[in-house]
mmCIF file of C-alpha atoms in Angstrom:
data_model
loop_
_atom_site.group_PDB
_atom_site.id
_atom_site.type_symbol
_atom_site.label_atom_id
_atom_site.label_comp_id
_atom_site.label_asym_id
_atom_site.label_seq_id
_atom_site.Cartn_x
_atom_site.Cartn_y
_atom_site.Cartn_z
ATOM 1 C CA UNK A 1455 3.740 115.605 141.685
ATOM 2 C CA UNK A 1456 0.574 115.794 143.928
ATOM 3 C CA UNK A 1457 -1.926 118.369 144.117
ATOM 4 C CA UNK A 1458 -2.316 120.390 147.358
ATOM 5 C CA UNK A 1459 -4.926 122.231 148.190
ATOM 6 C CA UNK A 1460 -5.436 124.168 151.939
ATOM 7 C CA UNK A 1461 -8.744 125.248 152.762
ATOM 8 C CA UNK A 1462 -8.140 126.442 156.528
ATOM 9 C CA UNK A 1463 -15.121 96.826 152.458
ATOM 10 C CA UNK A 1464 -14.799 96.120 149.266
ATOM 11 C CA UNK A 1465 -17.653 97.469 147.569
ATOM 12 C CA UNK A 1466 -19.283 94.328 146.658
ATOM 13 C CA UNK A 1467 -18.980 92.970 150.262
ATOM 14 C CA UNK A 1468 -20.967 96.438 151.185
ATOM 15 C CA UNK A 1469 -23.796 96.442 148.750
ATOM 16 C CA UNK A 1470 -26.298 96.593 151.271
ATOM 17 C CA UNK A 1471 -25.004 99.345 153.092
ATOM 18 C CA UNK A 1472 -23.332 101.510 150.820
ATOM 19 C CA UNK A 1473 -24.845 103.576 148.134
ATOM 20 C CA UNK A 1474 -23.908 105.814 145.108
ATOM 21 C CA UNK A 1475 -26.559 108.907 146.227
ATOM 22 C CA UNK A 1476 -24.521 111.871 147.212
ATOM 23 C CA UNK A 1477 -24.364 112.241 151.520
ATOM 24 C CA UNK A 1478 -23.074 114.771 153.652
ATOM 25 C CA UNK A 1479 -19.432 114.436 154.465
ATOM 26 C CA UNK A 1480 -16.771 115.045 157.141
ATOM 27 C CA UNK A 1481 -15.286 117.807 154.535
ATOM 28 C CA UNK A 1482 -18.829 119.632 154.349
ATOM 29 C CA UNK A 1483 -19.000 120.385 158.045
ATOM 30 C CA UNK A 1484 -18.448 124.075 159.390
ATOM 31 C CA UNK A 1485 -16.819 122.733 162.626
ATOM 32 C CA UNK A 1486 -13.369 122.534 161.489
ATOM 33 C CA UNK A 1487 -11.033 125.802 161.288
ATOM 34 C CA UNK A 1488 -8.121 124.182 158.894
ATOM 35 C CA UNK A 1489 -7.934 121.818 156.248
ATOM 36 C CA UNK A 1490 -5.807 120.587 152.983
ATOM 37 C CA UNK A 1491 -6.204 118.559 150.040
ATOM 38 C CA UNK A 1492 -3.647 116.002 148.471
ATOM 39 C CA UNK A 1493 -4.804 114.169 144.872
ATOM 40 C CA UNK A 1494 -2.960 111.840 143.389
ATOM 41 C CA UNK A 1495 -3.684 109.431 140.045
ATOM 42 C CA UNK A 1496 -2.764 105.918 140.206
ATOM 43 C CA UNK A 1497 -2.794 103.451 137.379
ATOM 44 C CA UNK A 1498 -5.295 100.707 139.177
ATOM 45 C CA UNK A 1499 -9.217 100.356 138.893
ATOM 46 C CA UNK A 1500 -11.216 102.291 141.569
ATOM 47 C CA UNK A 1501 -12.475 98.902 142.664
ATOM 48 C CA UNK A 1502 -8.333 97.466 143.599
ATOM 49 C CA UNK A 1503 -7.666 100.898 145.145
ATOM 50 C CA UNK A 1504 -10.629 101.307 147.279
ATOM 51 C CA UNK A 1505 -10.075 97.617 148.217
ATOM 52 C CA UNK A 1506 -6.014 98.262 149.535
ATOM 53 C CA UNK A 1507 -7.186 101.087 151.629
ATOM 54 C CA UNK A 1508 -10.659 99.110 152.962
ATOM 55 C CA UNK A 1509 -8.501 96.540 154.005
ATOM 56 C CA UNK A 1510 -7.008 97.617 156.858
ATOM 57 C CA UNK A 1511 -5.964 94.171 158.336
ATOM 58 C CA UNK A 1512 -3.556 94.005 155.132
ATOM 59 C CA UNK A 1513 -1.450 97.410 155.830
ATOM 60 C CA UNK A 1514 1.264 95.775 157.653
ATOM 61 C CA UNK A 1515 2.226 93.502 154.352
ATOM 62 C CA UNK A 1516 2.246 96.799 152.105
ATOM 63 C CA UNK A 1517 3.156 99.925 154.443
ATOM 64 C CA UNK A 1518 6.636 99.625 155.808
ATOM 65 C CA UNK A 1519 5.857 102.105 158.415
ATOM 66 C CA UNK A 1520 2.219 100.184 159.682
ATOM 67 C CA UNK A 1521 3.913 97.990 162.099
ATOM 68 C CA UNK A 1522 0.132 96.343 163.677
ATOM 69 C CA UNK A 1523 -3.581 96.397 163.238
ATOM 70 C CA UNK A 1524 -6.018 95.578 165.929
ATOM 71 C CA UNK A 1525 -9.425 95.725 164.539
ATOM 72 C CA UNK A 1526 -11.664 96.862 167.576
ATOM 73 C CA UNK A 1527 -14.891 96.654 164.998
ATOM 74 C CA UNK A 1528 -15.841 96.488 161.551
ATOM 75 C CA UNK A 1529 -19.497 95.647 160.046
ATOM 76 C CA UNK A 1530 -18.411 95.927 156.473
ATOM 77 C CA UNK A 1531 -19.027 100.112 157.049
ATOM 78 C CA UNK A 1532 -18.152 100.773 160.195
ATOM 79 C CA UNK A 1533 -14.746 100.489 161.413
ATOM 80 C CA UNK A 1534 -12.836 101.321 164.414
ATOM 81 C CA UNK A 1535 -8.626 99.946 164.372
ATOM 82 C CA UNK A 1536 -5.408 100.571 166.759
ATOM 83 C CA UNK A 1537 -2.921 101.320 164.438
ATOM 84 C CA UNK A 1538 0.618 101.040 165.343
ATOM 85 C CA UNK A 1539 3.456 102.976 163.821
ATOM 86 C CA UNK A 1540 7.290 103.802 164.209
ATOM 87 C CA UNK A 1541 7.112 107.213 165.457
ATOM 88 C CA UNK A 1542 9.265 110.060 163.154
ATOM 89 C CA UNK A 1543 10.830 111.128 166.336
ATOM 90 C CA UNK A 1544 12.893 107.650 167.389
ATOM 91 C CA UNK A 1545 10.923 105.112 165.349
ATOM 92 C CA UNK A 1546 9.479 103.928 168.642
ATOM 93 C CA UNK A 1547 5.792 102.130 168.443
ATOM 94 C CA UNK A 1548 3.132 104.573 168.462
ATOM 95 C CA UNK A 1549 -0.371 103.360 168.555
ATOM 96 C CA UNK A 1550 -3.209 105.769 167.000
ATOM 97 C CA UNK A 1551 -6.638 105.307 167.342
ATOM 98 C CA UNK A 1552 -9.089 105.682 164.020
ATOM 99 C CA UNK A 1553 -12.537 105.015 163.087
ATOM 100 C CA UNK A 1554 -13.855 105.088 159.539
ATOM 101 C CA UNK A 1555 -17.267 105.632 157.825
ATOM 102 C CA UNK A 1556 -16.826 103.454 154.741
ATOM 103 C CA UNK A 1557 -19.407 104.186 151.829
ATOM 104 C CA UNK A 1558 -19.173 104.152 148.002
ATOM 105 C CA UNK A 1559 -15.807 105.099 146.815
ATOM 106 C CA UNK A 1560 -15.626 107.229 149.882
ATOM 107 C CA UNK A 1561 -13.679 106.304 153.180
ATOM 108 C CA UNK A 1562 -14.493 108.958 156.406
ATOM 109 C CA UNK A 1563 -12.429 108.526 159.745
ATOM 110 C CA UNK A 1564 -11.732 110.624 162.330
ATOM 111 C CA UNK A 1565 -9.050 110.484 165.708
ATOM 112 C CA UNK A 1566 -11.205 110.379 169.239
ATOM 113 C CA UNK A 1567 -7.664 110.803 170.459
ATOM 114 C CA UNK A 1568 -5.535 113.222 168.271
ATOM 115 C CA UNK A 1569 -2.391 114.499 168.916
ATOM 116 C CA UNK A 1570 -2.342 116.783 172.096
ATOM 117 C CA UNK A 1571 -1.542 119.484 169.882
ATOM 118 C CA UNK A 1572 -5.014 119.084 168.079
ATOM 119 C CA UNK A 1573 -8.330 119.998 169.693
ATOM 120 C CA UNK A 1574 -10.246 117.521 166.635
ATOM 121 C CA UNK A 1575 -8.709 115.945 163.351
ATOM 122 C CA UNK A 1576 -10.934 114.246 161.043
ATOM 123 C CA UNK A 1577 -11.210 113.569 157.149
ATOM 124 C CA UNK A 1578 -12.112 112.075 153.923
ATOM 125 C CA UNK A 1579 -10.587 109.413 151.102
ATOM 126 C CA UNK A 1580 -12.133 109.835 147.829
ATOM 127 C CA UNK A 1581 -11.838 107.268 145.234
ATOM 128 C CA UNK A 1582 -12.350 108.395 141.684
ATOM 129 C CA UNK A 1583 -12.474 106.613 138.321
ATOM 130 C CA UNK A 1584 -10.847 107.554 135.341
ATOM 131 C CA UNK A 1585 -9.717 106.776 131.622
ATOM 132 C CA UNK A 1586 -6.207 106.293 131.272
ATOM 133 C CA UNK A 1587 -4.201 105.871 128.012
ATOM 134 C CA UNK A 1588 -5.801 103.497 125.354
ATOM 135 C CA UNK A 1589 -8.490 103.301 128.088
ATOM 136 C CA UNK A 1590 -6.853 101.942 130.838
ATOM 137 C CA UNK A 1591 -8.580 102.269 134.139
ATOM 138 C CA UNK A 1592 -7.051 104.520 136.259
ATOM 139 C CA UNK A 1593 -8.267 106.174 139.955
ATOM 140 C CA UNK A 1594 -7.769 109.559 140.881
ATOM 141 C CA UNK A 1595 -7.351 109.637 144.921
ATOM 142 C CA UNK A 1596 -8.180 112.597 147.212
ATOM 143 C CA UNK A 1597 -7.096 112.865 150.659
ATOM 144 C CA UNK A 1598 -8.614 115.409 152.704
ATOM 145 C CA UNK A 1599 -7.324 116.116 156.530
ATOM 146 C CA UNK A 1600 -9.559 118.582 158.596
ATOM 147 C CA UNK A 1601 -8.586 119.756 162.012
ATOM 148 C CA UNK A 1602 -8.663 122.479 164.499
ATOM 149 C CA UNK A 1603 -5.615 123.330 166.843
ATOM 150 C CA UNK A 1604 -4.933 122.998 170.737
ATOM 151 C CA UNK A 1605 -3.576 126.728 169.706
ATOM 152 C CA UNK A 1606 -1.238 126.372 173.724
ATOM 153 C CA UNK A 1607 -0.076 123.047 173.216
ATOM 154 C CA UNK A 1608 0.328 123.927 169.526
ATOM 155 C CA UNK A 1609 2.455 126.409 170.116
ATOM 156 C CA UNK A 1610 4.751 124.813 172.085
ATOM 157 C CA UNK A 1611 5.164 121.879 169.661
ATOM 158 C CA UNK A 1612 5.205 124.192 166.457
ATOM 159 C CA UNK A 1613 6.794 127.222 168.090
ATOM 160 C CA UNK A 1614 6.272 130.229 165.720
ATOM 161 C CA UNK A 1615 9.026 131.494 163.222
ATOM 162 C CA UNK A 1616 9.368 134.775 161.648
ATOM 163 C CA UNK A 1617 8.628 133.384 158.560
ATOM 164 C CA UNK A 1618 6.130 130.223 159.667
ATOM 165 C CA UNK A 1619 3.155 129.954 162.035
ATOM 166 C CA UNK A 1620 2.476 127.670 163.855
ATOM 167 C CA UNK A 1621 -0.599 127.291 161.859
ATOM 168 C CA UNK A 1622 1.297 126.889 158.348
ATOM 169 C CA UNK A 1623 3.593 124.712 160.513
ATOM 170 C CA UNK A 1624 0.967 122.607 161.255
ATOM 171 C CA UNK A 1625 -0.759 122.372 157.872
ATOM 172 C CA UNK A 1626 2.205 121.356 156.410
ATOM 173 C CA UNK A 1627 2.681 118.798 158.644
ATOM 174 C CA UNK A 1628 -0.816 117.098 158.008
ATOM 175 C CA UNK A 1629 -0.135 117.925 154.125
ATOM 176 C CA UNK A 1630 3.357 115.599 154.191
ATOM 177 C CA UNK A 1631 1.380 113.150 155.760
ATOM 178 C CA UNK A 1632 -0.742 112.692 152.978
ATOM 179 C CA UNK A 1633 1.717 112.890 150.267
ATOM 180 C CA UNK A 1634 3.021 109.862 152.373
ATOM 181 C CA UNK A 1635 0.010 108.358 152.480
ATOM 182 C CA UNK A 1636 -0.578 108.303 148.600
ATOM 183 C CA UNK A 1637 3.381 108.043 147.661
ATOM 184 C CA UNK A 1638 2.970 104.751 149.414
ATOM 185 C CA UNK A 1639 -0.369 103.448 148.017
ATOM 186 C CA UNK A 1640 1.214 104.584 144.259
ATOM 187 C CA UNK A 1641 4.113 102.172 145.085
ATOM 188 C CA UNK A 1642 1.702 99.620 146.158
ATOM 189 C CA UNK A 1643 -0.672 99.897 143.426
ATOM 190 C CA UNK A 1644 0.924 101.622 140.446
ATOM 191 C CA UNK A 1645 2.484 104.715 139.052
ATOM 192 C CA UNK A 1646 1.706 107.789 138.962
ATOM 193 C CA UNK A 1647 -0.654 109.177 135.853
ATOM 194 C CA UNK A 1648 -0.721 112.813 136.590
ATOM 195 C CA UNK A 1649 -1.056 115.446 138.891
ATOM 196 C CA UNK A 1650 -1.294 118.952 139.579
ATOM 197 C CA UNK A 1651 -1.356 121.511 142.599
ATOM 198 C CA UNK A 1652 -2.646 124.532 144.551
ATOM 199 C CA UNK A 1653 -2.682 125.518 148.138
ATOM 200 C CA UNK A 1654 -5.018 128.193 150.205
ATOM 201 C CA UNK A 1655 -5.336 128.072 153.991
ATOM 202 C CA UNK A 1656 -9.038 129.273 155.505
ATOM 203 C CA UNK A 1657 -9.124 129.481 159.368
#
């Protein structure tokens, strides 16, 4: 079970440029009308987890859905990749844009091109150690998507339902996509420890 919350380089490679000090985030910002929150626990150090998702060159040999990877740029902080995926609608290639801010346990990125259905989408990885059973190391990972909608284009694509806005519609959307996200690192990396979960919407 993940936790869900909706609020409206490998580290040695970056020594020189990353740093433990607490910095302003993506997730602090007051530009973004929605968000949500997916944790997950998996049973690998911080250091091998942070690594996987750093590493973007390697998602095609672990993700089944990451068909390609064209690094654009990457200074050991800064990246900026094509990714190419089989989209959900006829598994044809879709290629999406993202570039990351990549600091201590901490991995930003945002879309310059979201979906037309999203005005901005942005958000945070968080990579967290802790003690597992007879001290294993273990990493607690939070996903956090932030967005605000096209609320037209939106609508069209997430027509409203007596029961569902397009909104909720929406959130849930972004929400399954990072249960996906971490379903698919656990696999990768380890099982799941532990989880828990809670959902609120803001916007």
């Amino acid at each position: 079970m993940t936790t869900s919350t909706m609020t409206g380089s490998r580290p040695e490679a970056r020594a020189a440029v990353a740093s433990p000090e607490p910095a302003r985030t993506v997730d602090t910002a007051d530009c973004f009308d929605f968000s949500c929150l997916e944790t997950l626990i998996i049973d690998s150090p911080v250091d091998t987890v942070y690594d996987a998702l750093f590493k973007v060159t390697e998602w095609p040999v672990h993700l089944p859905h990451v068909q390609q990877i064209d690094v654009s740029y990457d200074d050991g902080q800064y990246q900026e990749f094509w990714m190419t995926v089989a989209s959900e609608t006829d598994g044809s290639p879709l290629r999406v844009r993202s570039i990351r801010n990549c600091r201590y346990r901490q991995i930003e990125f945002f879309q310059p091109q979201p979906p037309r259905f999203l005005r901005h989408h942005a958000g945070i990885w968080r990579f967290i150690p802790q003690e597992g059973p007879e001290g294993a190391d273990r990493t607690l990972v939070e996903v956090t998507h932030l967005w605000n909608l096209e609320p037209e284009i939106a609508a069209e694509v997430y027509p409203a339902t007596p029961d569902r806005s397009t909104a909720v519609q929406v959130e849930e959307m972004l929400a399954g996509h990072s249960r996906l996200a971490l379903a698919s690192w656990q696999a990768v990396l380890g099982k799941p420890s532990g989880a828990s979960g809670d959902a609120k919407k803001e916007g």
